[in-house]
């Protein structure tokens, strides 16, 4: 399925410009069907959507998730409700900054959607922060990038680099989980998956046929399966250019998440990251499968 016929690529939006929004109250009541269609349409067109006026509770967050589809369970569990940890199994559970990335790059099929809802963020000296408590001075701004827009720019800057990232499989890995090690190089894809996934043959690698971004440099495994030295050098050159595009700031927006305004984004399209933060921060959310999202979007007439 082509992704670009009904999508709107973006590079920047400021805090003063309108963000893609579907207010939480619109998902309830007699006009709930229209609210649901707005929710799915925003995700499909823009890749992400914010839901203002949401109660800062796990119950309201789960209601949104159930509107999108069944929660996808992984080795992180189903619904997350977490704070930063001393000995985390993943950098997401620290207070460190995170570069732009997609989640589950080490799965053969990464999750389709991801929801984040910041429930509270207060100084470390605060005893028992309550849902809705929020100090905006503590950092932790979220970063987002439209991977389709960045990929289109790469295509026009250096077509060879684009094609290299589209036709060269890469292995990603997640280690240290009690559930075991996860890798995206099963027998059906012994060389892993490309950074830029397409629904077409090699002869038609272009942004018009791009369906998925798979990129997390922190989870990239050792690159030992190239068929030749020149191919390896080509990949490193292309990956360097791609990483420079993402880190340039030209394709990145910074958003201060706050209680009562969760964000949902397309994990196959939108890269996300985070600035370092201080204090006690409580976040909740979950994954939704891409097939479940597309089924719902089709039911509502979005696709």
PDB file of C-alpha atoms in Angstrom:
ATOM      1  CA  UNK A   1       0.000   0.000   0.000  1.00  0.00           C
ATOM      2  CA  UNK A   2       1.392   3.387  -0.948  1.00  0.00           C
ATOM      3  CA  UNK A   3       1.827   5.771   1.957  1.00  0.00           C
ATOM      4  CA  UNK A   4       2.156   9.134   0.222  1.00  0.00           C
ATOM      5  CA  UNK A   5      -1.130   9.541  -1.622  1.00  0.00           C
ATOM      6  CA  UNK A   6      -2.915  10.695   1.531  1.00  0.00           C
ATOM      7  CA  UNK A   7      -0.052  11.908   3.706  1.00  0.00           C
ATOM      8  CA  UNK A   8       1.226  15.411   4.393  1.00  0.00           C
ATOM      9  CA  UNK A   9       4.937  15.596   5.013  1.00  0.00           C
ATOM     10  CA  UNK A  10       6.282  18.224   7.365  1.00  0.00           C
ATOM     11  CA  UNK A  11       9.626  19.491   8.570  1.00  0.00           C
ATOM     12  CA  UNK A  12       8.800  22.037  11.275  1.00  0.00           C
ATOM     13  CA  UNK A  13       5.969  23.369  13.342  1.00  0.00           C
ATOM     14  CA  UNK A  14       6.427  25.824  16.180  1.00  0.00           C
ATOM     15  CA  UNK A  15       4.707  26.006  19.531  1.00  0.00           C
ATOM     16  CA  UNK A  16       2.625  28.850  18.094  1.00  0.00           C
ATOM     17  CA  UNK A  17       1.484  26.970  14.996  1.00  0.00           C
ATOM     18  CA  UNK A  18      -1.384  24.478  15.087  1.00  0.00           C
ATOM     19  CA  UNK A  19      -0.389  20.904  15.851  1.00  0.00           C
ATOM     20  CA  UNK A  20      -2.420  17.964  14.548  1.00  0.00           C
ATOM     21  CA  UNK A  21      -5.036  17.583  17.273  1.00  0.00           C
ATOM     22  CA  UNK A  22      -8.035  15.482  18.181  1.00  0.00           C
ATOM     23  CA  UNK A  23      -9.458  16.609  21.549  1.00  0.00           C
ATOM     24  CA  UNK A  24     -10.173  13.745  23.916  1.00  0.00           C
ATOM     25  CA  UNK A  25     -13.841  14.747  24.494  1.00  0.00           C
ATOM     26  CA  UNK A  26     -14.515  14.319  20.758  1.00  0.00           C
ATOM     27  CA  UNK A  27     -13.928  10.570  21.152  1.00  0.00           C
ATOM     28  CA  UNK A  28     -16.936  10.284  23.454  1.00  0.00           C
ATOM     29  CA  UNK A  29     -20.632  11.020  23.143  1.00  0.00           C
ATOM     30  CA  UNK A  30     -22.979  11.058  20.142  1.00  0.00           C
ATOM     31  CA  UNK A  31     -20.329  12.391  17.734  1.00  0.00           C
ATOM     32  CA  UNK A  32     -17.657   9.885  18.758  1.00  0.00           C
ATOM     33  CA  UNK A  33     -17.462   8.424  15.246  1.00  0.00           C
ATOM     34  CA  UNK A  34     -16.338  11.793  13.857  1.00  0.00           C
ATOM     35  CA  UNK A  35     -13.791  12.156  16.639  1.00  0.00           C
ATOM     36  CA  UNK A  36     -12.415   8.705  15.932  1.00  0.00           C
ATOM     37  CA  UNK A  37     -12.159   9.511  12.229  1.00  0.00           C
ATOM     38  CA  UNK A  38     -10.245  12.694  13.088  1.00  0.00           C
ATOM     39  CA  UNK A  39      -7.872  10.669  15.268  1.00  0.00           C
ATOM     40  CA  UNK A  40      -7.110   8.101  12.577  1.00  0.00           C
ATOM     41  CA  UNK A  41      -6.934  10.726   9.819  1.00  0.00           C
ATOM     42  CA  UNK A  42      -4.394  12.834  11.701  1.00  0.00           C
ATOM     43  CA  UNK A  43      -2.171   9.817  12.282  1.00  0.00           C
ATOM     44  CA  UNK A  44      -2.370   8.727   8.644  1.00  0.00           C
ATOM     45  CA  UNK A  45      -1.905  12.192   7.153  1.00  0.00           C
ATOM     46  CA  UNK A  46       0.588  13.766   9.560  1.00  0.00           C
ATOM     47  CA  UNK A  47       2.106  10.739  11.265  1.00  0.00           C
ATOM     48  CA  UNK A  48       1.219  12.006  14.729  1.00  0.00           C
ATOM     49  CA  UNK A  49      -1.607  13.578  16.708  1.00  0.00           C
ATOM     50  CA  UNK A  50      -1.973  15.261  20.095  1.00  0.00           C
ATOM     51  CA  UNK A  51      -5.062  14.736  22.259  1.00  0.00           C
ATOM     52  CA  UNK A  52      -5.671  17.805  24.448  1.00  0.00           C
ATOM     53  CA  UNK A  53      -8.217  17.821  27.282  1.00  0.00           C
ATOM     54  CA  UNK A  54      -7.388  14.235  28.242  1.00  0.00           C
ATOM     55  CA  UNK A  55      -7.647  13.482  31.975  1.00  0.00           C
ATOM     56  CA  UNK A  56      -4.095  12.793  33.259  1.00  0.00           C
ATOM     57  CA  UNK A  57      -4.955   9.237  34.258  1.00  0.00           C
ATOM     58  CA  UNK A  58      -4.079   5.745  33.123  1.00  0.00           C
ATOM     59  CA  UNK A  59      -7.781   4.996  32.675  1.00  0.00           C
ATOM     60  CA  UNK A  60      -8.285   7.765  30.100  1.00  0.00           C
ATOM     61  CA  UNK A  61      -5.074   6.766  28.332  1.00  0.00           C
ATOM     62  CA  UNK A  62      -6.234   3.164  28.018  1.00  0.00           C
ATOM     63  CA  UNK A  63      -9.551   4.398  26.591  1.00  0.00           C
ATOM     64  CA  UNK A  64      -7.635   6.149  23.787  1.00  0.00           C
ATOM     65  CA  UNK A  65      -5.579   3.034  23.133  1.00  0.00           C
ATOM     66  CA  UNK A  66      -8.689   0.876  22.935  1.00  0.00           C
ATOM     67  CA  UNK A  67     -10.060   3.284  20.326  1.00  0.00           C
ATOM     68  CA  UNK A  68      -6.953   2.708  18.205  1.00  0.00           C
ATOM     69  CA  UNK A  69      -6.899  -1.077  18.513  1.00  0.00           C
ATOM     70  CA  UNK A  70      -5.748  -3.855  20.842  1.00  0.00           C
ATOM     71  CA  UNK A  71      -2.582  -3.104  22.776  1.00  0.00           C
ATOM     72  CA  UNK A  72       0.429  -4.928  21.386  1.00  0.00           C
ATOM     73  CA  UNK A  73       2.348  -6.843  24.038  1.00  0.00           C
ATOM     74  CA  UNK A  74       6.152  -7.071  23.856  1.00  0.00           C
ATOM     75  CA  UNK A  75       8.957  -7.945  26.264  1.00  0.00           C
ATOM     76  CA  UNK A  76       8.251  -4.533  27.846  1.00  0.00           C
ATOM     77  CA  UNK A  77       4.737  -5.702  28.679  1.00  0.00           C
ATOM     78  CA  UNK A  78       1.464  -4.314  27.377  1.00  0.00           C
ATOM     79  CA  UNK A  79       0.479  -0.997  28.950  1.00  0.00           C
ATOM     80  CA  UNK A  80       3.461   0.854  30.436  1.00  0.00           C
ATOM     81  CA  UNK A  81       3.359   3.042  33.516  1.00  0.00           C
ATOM     82  CA  UNK A  82       6.924   3.879  34.457  1.00  0.00           C
ATOM     83  CA  UNK A  83       9.443   6.291  35.949  1.00  0.00           C
ATOM     84  CA  UNK A  84      13.217   6.474  35.425  1.00  0.00           C
ATOM     85  CA  UNK A  85      15.138   3.540  36.885  1.00  0.00           C
ATOM     86  CA  UNK A  86      18.606   3.003  38.358  1.00  0.00           C
ATOM     87  CA  UNK A  87      19.284  -0.224  36.411  1.00  0.00           C
ATOM     88  CA  UNK A  88      16.954  -0.085  33.408  1.00  0.00           C
ATOM     89  CA  UNK A  89      16.628  -2.713  30.666  1.00  0.00           C
ATOM     90  CA  UNK A  90      16.324   0.064  28.098  1.00  0.00           C
ATOM     91  CA  UNK A  91      17.544   3.661  27.795  1.00  0.00           C
ATOM     92  CA  UNK A  92      13.900   4.784  27.616  1.00  0.00           C
ATOM     93  CA  UNK A  93      13.708   4.151  31.365  1.00  0.00           C
ATOM     94  CA  UNK A  94      16.583   6.529  32.179  1.00  0.00           C
ATOM     95  CA  UNK A  95      16.624  10.331  32.368  1.00  0.00           C
ATOM     96  CA  UNK A  96      19.208  10.577  29.572  1.00  0.00           C
ATOM     97  CA  UNK A  97      18.745  12.313  26.245  1.00  0.00           C
ATOM     98  CA  UNK A  98      17.800  10.011  23.362  1.00  0.00           C
ATOM     99  CA  UNK A  99      18.582  10.676  19.682  1.00  0.00           C
ATOM    100  CA  UNK A 100      15.895  10.387  17.029  1.00  0.00           C
ATOM    101  CA  UNK A 101      14.970   6.757  16.429  1.00  0.00           C
ATOM    102  CA  UNK A 102      12.158   4.332  15.711  1.00  0.00           C
ATOM    103  CA  UNK A 103      11.208   1.663  18.237  1.00  0.00           C
ATOM    104  CA  UNK A 104      11.435  -2.121  17.817  1.00  0.00           C
ATOM    105  CA  UNK A 105      13.989  -1.998  14.996  1.00  0.00           C
ATOM    106  CA  UNK A 106      15.092  -5.440  16.224  1.00  0.00           C
ATOM    107  CA  UNK A 107      11.634  -6.976  15.601  1.00  0.00           C
ATOM    108  CA  UNK A 108      10.779  -8.529  12.248  1.00  0.00           C
ATOM    109  CA  UNK A 109       7.661  -6.335  12.410  1.00  0.00           C
ATOM    110  CA  UNK A 110       8.028  -3.245  14.617  1.00  0.00           C
ATOM    111  CA  UNK A 111       4.992  -1.815  16.363  1.00  0.00           C
ATOM    112  CA  UNK A 112       2.875   0.419  14.154  1.00  0.00           C
ATOM    113  CA  UNK A 113       1.806   3.110  16.618  1.00  0.00           C
ATOM    114  CA  UNK A 114       3.112   4.377  19.924  1.00  0.00           C
ATOM    115  CA  UNK A 115       1.360   6.498  22.539  1.00  0.00           C
ATOM    116  CA  UNK A 116       3.055   8.578  25.241  1.00  0.00           C
ATOM    117  CA  UNK A 117       1.185  10.333  28.044  1.00  0.00           C
ATOM    118  CA  UNK A 118       3.178  12.290  30.613  1.00  0.00           C
ATOM    119  CA  UNK A 119       1.197  11.944  33.846  1.00  0.00           C
ATOM    120  CA  UNK A 120       3.420  14.037  36.121  1.00  0.00           C
ATOM    121  CA  UNK A 121       6.865  15.651  36.250  1.00  0.00           C
ATOM    122  CA  UNK A 122       8.067  17.325  39.428  1.00  0.00           C
ATOM    123  CA  UNK A 123      11.361  18.018  41.277  1.00  0.00           C
ATOM    124  CA  UNK A 124      12.984  15.064  43.019  1.00  0.00           C
ATOM    125  CA  UNK A 125      12.243  16.657  46.395  1.00  0.00           C
ATOM    126  CA  UNK A 126       8.498  16.387  45.771  1.00  0.00           C
ATOM    127  CA  UNK A 127       6.893  13.685  47.867  1.00  0.00           C
ATOM    128  CA  UNK A 128       4.295  11.549  46.094  1.00  0.00           C
ATOM    129  CA  UNK A 129       3.618  13.611  42.940  1.00  0.00           C
ATOM    130  CA  UNK A 130       0.016  13.314  41.802  1.00  0.00           C
ATOM    131  CA  UNK A 131      -1.286  12.884  38.244  1.00  0.00           C
ATOM    132  CA  UNK A 132      -1.354  16.320  36.640  1.00  0.00           C
ATOM    133  CA  UNK A 133       1.496  17.756  38.735  1.00  0.00           C
ATOM    134  CA  UNK A 134       3.896  19.435  36.328  1.00  0.00           C
ATOM    135  CA  UNK A 135       6.991  21.639  36.466  1.00  0.00           C
ATOM    136  CA  UNK A 136       7.961  22.712  32.919  1.00  0.00           C
ATOM    137  CA  UNK A 137      11.478  23.767  33.946  1.00  0.00           C
ATOM    138  CA  UNK A 138      12.856  20.230  34.374  1.00  0.00           C
ATOM    139  CA  UNK A 139      13.668  19.402  30.745  1.00  0.00           C
ATOM    140  CA  UNK A 140      12.676  16.223  28.961  1.00  0.00           C
ATOM    141  CA  UNK A 141      11.336  17.863  25.802  1.00  0.00           C
ATOM    142  CA  UNK A 142      10.282  15.318  23.183  1.00  0.00           C
ATOM    143  CA  UNK A 143      11.659  15.510  19.654  1.00  0.00           C
ATOM    144  CA  UNK A 144       9.913  14.246  16.530  1.00  0.00           C
ATOM    145  CA  UNK A 145      10.921  13.983  12.887  1.00  0.00           C
ATOM    146  CA  UNK A 146       8.902  13.071   9.808  1.00  0.00           C
ATOM    147  CA  UNK A 147      11.090  10.288   8.463  1.00  0.00           C
ATOM    148  CA  UNK A 148       9.323  10.366   5.098  1.00  0.00           C
ATOM    149  CA  UNK A 149      10.234  14.043   4.656  1.00  0.00           C
ATOM    150  CA  UNK A 150      13.845  13.385   5.654  1.00  0.00           C
ATOM    151  CA  UNK A 151      14.037  10.400   3.287  1.00  0.00           C
ATOM    152  CA  UNK A 152      12.631  12.472   0.416  1.00  0.00           C
ATOM    153  CA  UNK A 153      15.316  15.082   1.067  1.00  0.00           C
ATOM    154  CA  UNK A 154      18.001  12.389   1.045  1.00  0.00           C
ATOM    155  CA  UNK A 155      16.681  11.097  -2.281  1.00  0.00           C
ATOM    156  CA  UNK A 156      17.074  14.523  -3.877  1.00  0.00           C
ATOM    157  CA  UNK A 157      20.461  15.188  -2.264  1.00  0.00           C
ATOM    158  CA  UNK A 158      22.064  11.812  -3.004  1.00  0.00           C
ATOM    159  CA  UNK A 159      20.020   9.199  -4.838  1.00  0.00           C
ATOM    160  CA  UNK A 160      22.747   6.570  -4.476  1.00  0.00           C
ATOM    161  CA  UNK A 161      22.743   6.972  -0.691  1.00  0.00           C
ATOM    162  CA  UNK A 162      18.957   6.604  -0.656  1.00  0.00           C
ATOM    163  CA  UNK A 163      19.099   3.436  -2.748  1.00  0.00           C
ATOM    164  CA  UNK A 164      21.850   2.001  -0.537  1.00  0.00           C
ATOM    165  CA  UNK A 165      19.699   2.423   2.576  1.00  0.00           C
ATOM    166  CA  UNK A 166      16.787   0.885   0.672  1.00  0.00           C
ATOM    167  CA  UNK A 167      18.469  -2.261  -0.632  1.00  0.00           C
ATOM    168  CA  UNK A 168      20.960  -3.137   2.133  1.00  0.00           C
ATOM    169  CA  UNK A 169      19.673  -5.213   5.039  1.00  0.00           C
ATOM    170  CA  UNK A 170      20.856  -4.330   8.547  1.00  0.00           C
ATOM    171  CA  UNK A 171      20.580  -6.321  11.771  1.00  0.00           C
ATOM    172  CA  UNK A 172      19.373  -4.598  14.937  1.00  0.00           C
ATOM    173  CA  UNK A 173      19.437  -6.207  18.367  1.00  0.00           C
ATOM    174  CA  UNK A 174      18.036  -5.744  21.883  1.00  0.00           C
ATOM    175  CA  UNK A 175      20.011  -7.408  24.645  1.00  0.00           C
ATOM    176  CA  UNK A 176      19.793  -7.512  28.415  1.00  0.00           C
ATOM    177  CA  UNK A 177      16.091  -8.260  28.743  1.00  0.00           C
ATOM    178  CA  UNK A 178      15.037 -11.155  31.003  1.00  0.00           C
ATOM    179  CA  UNK A 179      12.999 -12.348  28.005  1.00  0.00           C
ATOM    180  CA  UNK A 180      16.170 -12.898  25.973  1.00  0.00           C
ATOM    181  CA  UNK A 181      17.850 -11.308  22.960  1.00  0.00           C
ATOM    182  CA  UNK A 182      15.820  -9.937  20.061  1.00  0.00           C
ATOM    183  CA  UNK A 183      17.165  -9.696  16.499  1.00  0.00           C
ATOM    184  CA  UNK A 184      15.518  -8.995  13.155  1.00  0.00           C
ATOM    185  CA  UNK A 185      17.535 -11.581  11.223  1.00  0.00           C
ATOM    186  CA  UNK A 186      15.382 -14.702  11.296  1.00  0.00           C
ATOM    187  CA  UNK A 187      15.708 -17.319   8.556  1.00  0.00           C
ATOM    188  CA  UNK A 188      13.314 -15.401   6.294  1.00  0.00           C
ATOM    189  CA  UNK A 189      15.507 -12.271   6.467  1.00  0.00           C
ATOM    190  CA  UNK A 190      19.022 -13.537   7.247  1.00  0.00           C
ATOM    191  CA  UNK A 191      20.537 -10.153   6.388  1.00  0.00           C
ATOM    192  CA  UNK A 192      18.029  -8.151   8.400  1.00  0.00           C
ATOM    193  CA  UNK A 193      15.966  -5.265   7.049  1.00  0.00           C
ATOM    194  CA  UNK A 194      16.844  -2.026   5.261  1.00  0.00           C
ATOM    195  CA  UNK A 195      16.651   1.369   6.918  1.00  0.00           C
ATOM    196  CA  UNK A 196      14.213   2.497   4.211  1.00  0.00           C
ATOM    197  CA  UNK A 197      11.512  -0.103   3.551  1.00  0.00           C
ATOM    198  CA  UNK A 198       9.552  -0.084   0.283  1.00  0.00           C
ATOM    199  CA  UNK A 199       6.586  -1.883  -1.219  1.00  0.00           C
ATOM    200  CA  UNK A 200       8.310  -2.171  -4.582  1.00  0.00           C
ATOM    201  CA  UNK A 201      11.205  -3.848  -6.345  1.00  0.00           C
ATOM    202  CA  UNK A 202      14.683  -2.397  -6.431  1.00  0.00           C
ATOM    203  CA  UNK A 203      13.994  -0.750  -9.790  1.00  0.00           C
ATOM    204  CA  UNK A 204      11.417   1.506  -8.141  1.00  0.00           C
ATOM    205  CA  UNK A 205      13.084   2.566  -4.894  1.00  0.00           C
ATOM    206  CA  UNK A 206      11.825   6.106  -4.395  1.00  0.00           C
ATOM    207  CA  UNK A 207       9.980   8.170  -1.765  1.00  0.00           C
ATOM    208  CA  UNK A 208       6.715   7.476  -3.620  1.00  0.00           C
ATOM    209  CA  UNK A 209       6.959   3.810  -2.608  1.00  0.00           C
ATOM    210  CA  UNK A 210       8.438   4.269   0.881  1.00  0.00           C
ATOM    211  CA  UNK A 211       6.438   2.474   3.573  1.00  0.00           C
ATOM    212  CA  UNK A 212       8.675   2.219   6.635  1.00  0.00           C
ATOM    213  CA  UNK A 213      11.634   3.799   8.419  1.00  0.00           C
ATOM    214  CA  UNK A 214      13.701   1.471  10.604  1.00  0.00           C
ATOM    215  CA  UNK A 215      16.451   3.367  12.409  1.00  0.00           C
ATOM    216  CA  UNK A 216      17.967   3.181  15.863  1.00  0.00           C
ATOM    217  CA  UNK A 217      21.722   3.602  15.830  1.00  0.00           C
ATOM    218  CA  UNK A 218      21.880   2.592  19.506  1.00  0.00           C
ATOM    219  CA  UNK A 219      20.388  -0.826  18.664  1.00  0.00           C
ATOM    220  CA  UNK A 220      22.373  -1.461  15.479  1.00  0.00           C
ATOM    221  CA  UNK A 221      24.259  -4.762  15.607  1.00  0.00           C
ATOM    222  CA  UNK A 222      27.735  -5.461  14.251  1.00  0.00           C
ATOM    223  CA  UNK A 223      27.761  -5.052  10.466  1.00  0.00           C
ATOM    224  CA  UNK A 224      29.296  -8.355   9.410  1.00  0.00           C
ATOM    225  CA  UNK A 225      27.067  -9.523   6.560  1.00  0.00           C
ATOM    226  CA  UNK A 226      27.913  -7.239   3.665  1.00  0.00           C
ATOM    227  CA  UNK A 227      28.623  -9.100   0.449  1.00  0.00           C
ATOM    228  CA  UNK A 228      31.631  -6.931  -0.335  1.00  0.00           C
ATOM    229  CA  UNK A 229      33.926  -4.206   0.987  1.00  0.00           C
ATOM    230  CA  UNK A 230      32.588  -1.591  -1.443  1.00  0.00           C
ATOM    231  CA  UNK A 231      29.010  -2.273  -0.347  1.00  0.00           C
ATOM    232  CA  UNK A 232      30.037  -1.805   3.278  1.00  0.00           C
ATOM    233  CA  UNK A 233      31.692   1.533   2.493  1.00  0.00           C
ATOM    234  CA  UNK A 234      28.640   2.655   0.515  1.00  0.00           C
ATOM    235  CA  UNK A 235      26.378   1.825   3.447  1.00  0.00           C
ATOM    236  CA  UNK A 236      28.484   3.692   5.988  1.00  0.00           C
ATOM    237  CA  UNK A 237      28.613   6.725   3.706  1.00  0.00           C
ATOM    238  CA  UNK A 238      24.829   6.636   3.219  1.00  0.00           C
ATOM    239  CA  UNK A 239      24.159   6.096   6.932  1.00  0.00           C
ATOM    240  CA  UNK A 240      26.421   9.023   7.816  1.00  0.00           C
ATOM    241  CA  UNK A 241      24.542  11.308   5.444  1.00  0.00           C
ATOM    242  CA  UNK A 242      21.185  10.079   6.772  1.00  0.00           C
ATOM    243  CA  UNK A 243      22.255  10.619  10.381  1.00  0.00           C
ATOM    244  CA  UNK A 244      23.547  14.103   9.550  1.00  0.00           C
ATOM    245  CA  UNK A 245      20.182  14.981   8.010  1.00  0.00           C
ATOM    246  CA  UNK A 246      18.326  13.817  11.111  1.00  0.00           C
ATOM    247  CA  UNK A 247      20.671  15.588  13.529  1.00  0.00           C
ATOM    248  CA  UNK A 248      20.811  18.832  11.530  1.00  0.00           C
ATOM    249  CA  UNK A 249      17.633  20.107  13.146  1.00  0.00           C
ATOM    250  CA  UNK A 250      16.073  20.806   9.753  1.00  0.00           C
ATOM    251  CA  UNK A 251      13.664  17.888  10.154  1.00  0.00           C
ATOM    252  CA  UNK A 252      13.138  17.991  13.912  1.00  0.00           C
ATOM    253  CA  UNK A 253      10.454  19.559  16.059  1.00  0.00           C
ATOM    254  CA  UNK A 254      10.664  19.892  19.819  1.00  0.00           C
ATOM    255  CA  UNK A 255       7.532  19.544  21.926  1.00  0.00           C
ATOM    256  CA  UNK A 256       7.101  19.812  25.671  1.00  0.00           C
ATOM    257  CA  UNK A 257       4.761  16.984  26.594  1.00  0.00           C
ATOM    258  CA  UNK A 258       2.486  17.789  29.508  1.00  0.00           C
ATOM    259  CA  UNK A 259      -0.159  16.017  31.551  1.00  0.00           C
ATOM    260  CA  UNK A 260      -3.498  15.958  29.781  1.00  0.00           C
ATOM    261  CA  UNK A 261      -2.119  15.961  26.235  1.00  0.00           C
ATOM    262  CA  UNK A 262      -0.882  12.531  25.108  1.00  0.00           C
ATOM    263  CA  UNK A 263       0.663  12.056  21.688  1.00  0.00           C
ATOM    264  CA  UNK A 264       0.174   9.152  19.285  1.00  0.00           C
ATOM    265  CA  UNK A 265       2.564   8.649  16.384  1.00  0.00           C
ATOM    266  CA  UNK A 266       3.267   6.291  13.500  1.00  0.00           C
ATOM    267  CA  UNK A 267       6.377   4.310  14.466  1.00  0.00           C
ATOM    268  CA  UNK A 268       6.923   3.310  10.824  1.00  0.00           C
ATOM    269  CA  UNK A 269       7.200   6.960   9.785  1.00  0.00           C
ATOM    270  CA  UNK A 270       7.961   9.265  12.725  1.00  0.00           C
ATOM    271  CA  UNK A 271      11.288   9.163  14.541  1.00  0.00           C
ATOM    272  CA  UNK A 272      11.227  10.318  18.137  1.00  0.00           C
ATOM    273  CA  UNK A 273      13.743  11.302  20.792  1.00  0.00           C
ATOM    274  CA  UNK A 274      14.029  13.123  24.098  1.00  0.00           C
ATOM    275  CA  UNK A 275      16.101  15.758  25.861  1.00  0.00           C
ATOM    276  CA  UNK A 276      17.701  14.980  29.211  1.00  0.00           C
ATOM    277  CA  UNK A 277      15.517  15.721  32.217  1.00  0.00           C
ATOM    278  CA  UNK A 278      15.694  16.138  35.976  1.00  0.00           C
ATOM    279  CA  UNK A 279      13.267  15.237  38.718  1.00  0.00           C
ATOM    280  CA  UNK A 280      10.546  12.616  39.018  1.00  0.00           C
ATOM    281  CA  UNK A 281       8.778  11.909  35.749  1.00  0.00           C
ATOM    282  CA  UNK A 282       5.925   9.454  35.281  1.00  0.00           C
ATOM    283  CA  UNK A 283       5.006   8.328  31.783  1.00  0.00           C
ATOM    284  CA  UNK A 284       2.486   5.829  30.485  1.00  0.00           C
ATOM    285  CA  UNK A 285       1.595   4.444  27.078  1.00  0.00           C
ATOM    286  CA  UNK A 286       1.638   1.401  24.815  1.00  0.00           C
ATOM    287  CA  UNK A 287       2.123   0.060  21.302  1.00  0.00           C
ATOM    288  CA  UNK A 288      -0.544  -0.707  18.689  1.00  0.00           C
ATOM    289  CA  UNK A 289       0.068  -3.031  15.719  1.00  0.00           C
ATOM    290  CA  UNK A 290       0.105  -1.504  12.228  1.00  0.00           C
ATOM    291  CA  UNK A 291      -2.389  -4.059  10.918  1.00  0.00           C
ATOM    292  CA  UNK A 292      -4.837  -3.139  13.682  1.00  0.00           C
ATOM    293  CA  UNK A 293      -4.446   0.570  12.947  1.00  0.00           C
ATOM    294  CA  UNK A 294      -4.998   0.072   9.210  1.00  0.00           C
ATOM    295  CA  UNK A 295      -8.050  -2.073   9.872  1.00  0.00           C
ATOM    296  CA  UNK A 296      -9.557   0.676  12.003  1.00  0.00           C
ATOM    297  CA  UNK A 297      -8.628   3.355   9.483  1.00  0.00           C
ATOM    298  CA  UNK A 298     -10.293   1.354   6.724  1.00  0.00           C
ATOM    299  CA  UNK A 299     -13.424   0.845   8.803  1.00  0.00           C
ATOM    300  CA  UNK A 300     -13.699   4.612   9.321  1.00  0.00           C
ATOM    301  CA  UNK A 301     -13.118   5.428   5.658  1.00  0.00           C
ATOM    302  CA  UNK A 302      -9.709   7.017   6.217  1.00  0.00           C
ATOM    303  CA  UNK A 303      -7.921   4.615   3.825  1.00  0.00           C
TER     304      UNK A 303
END
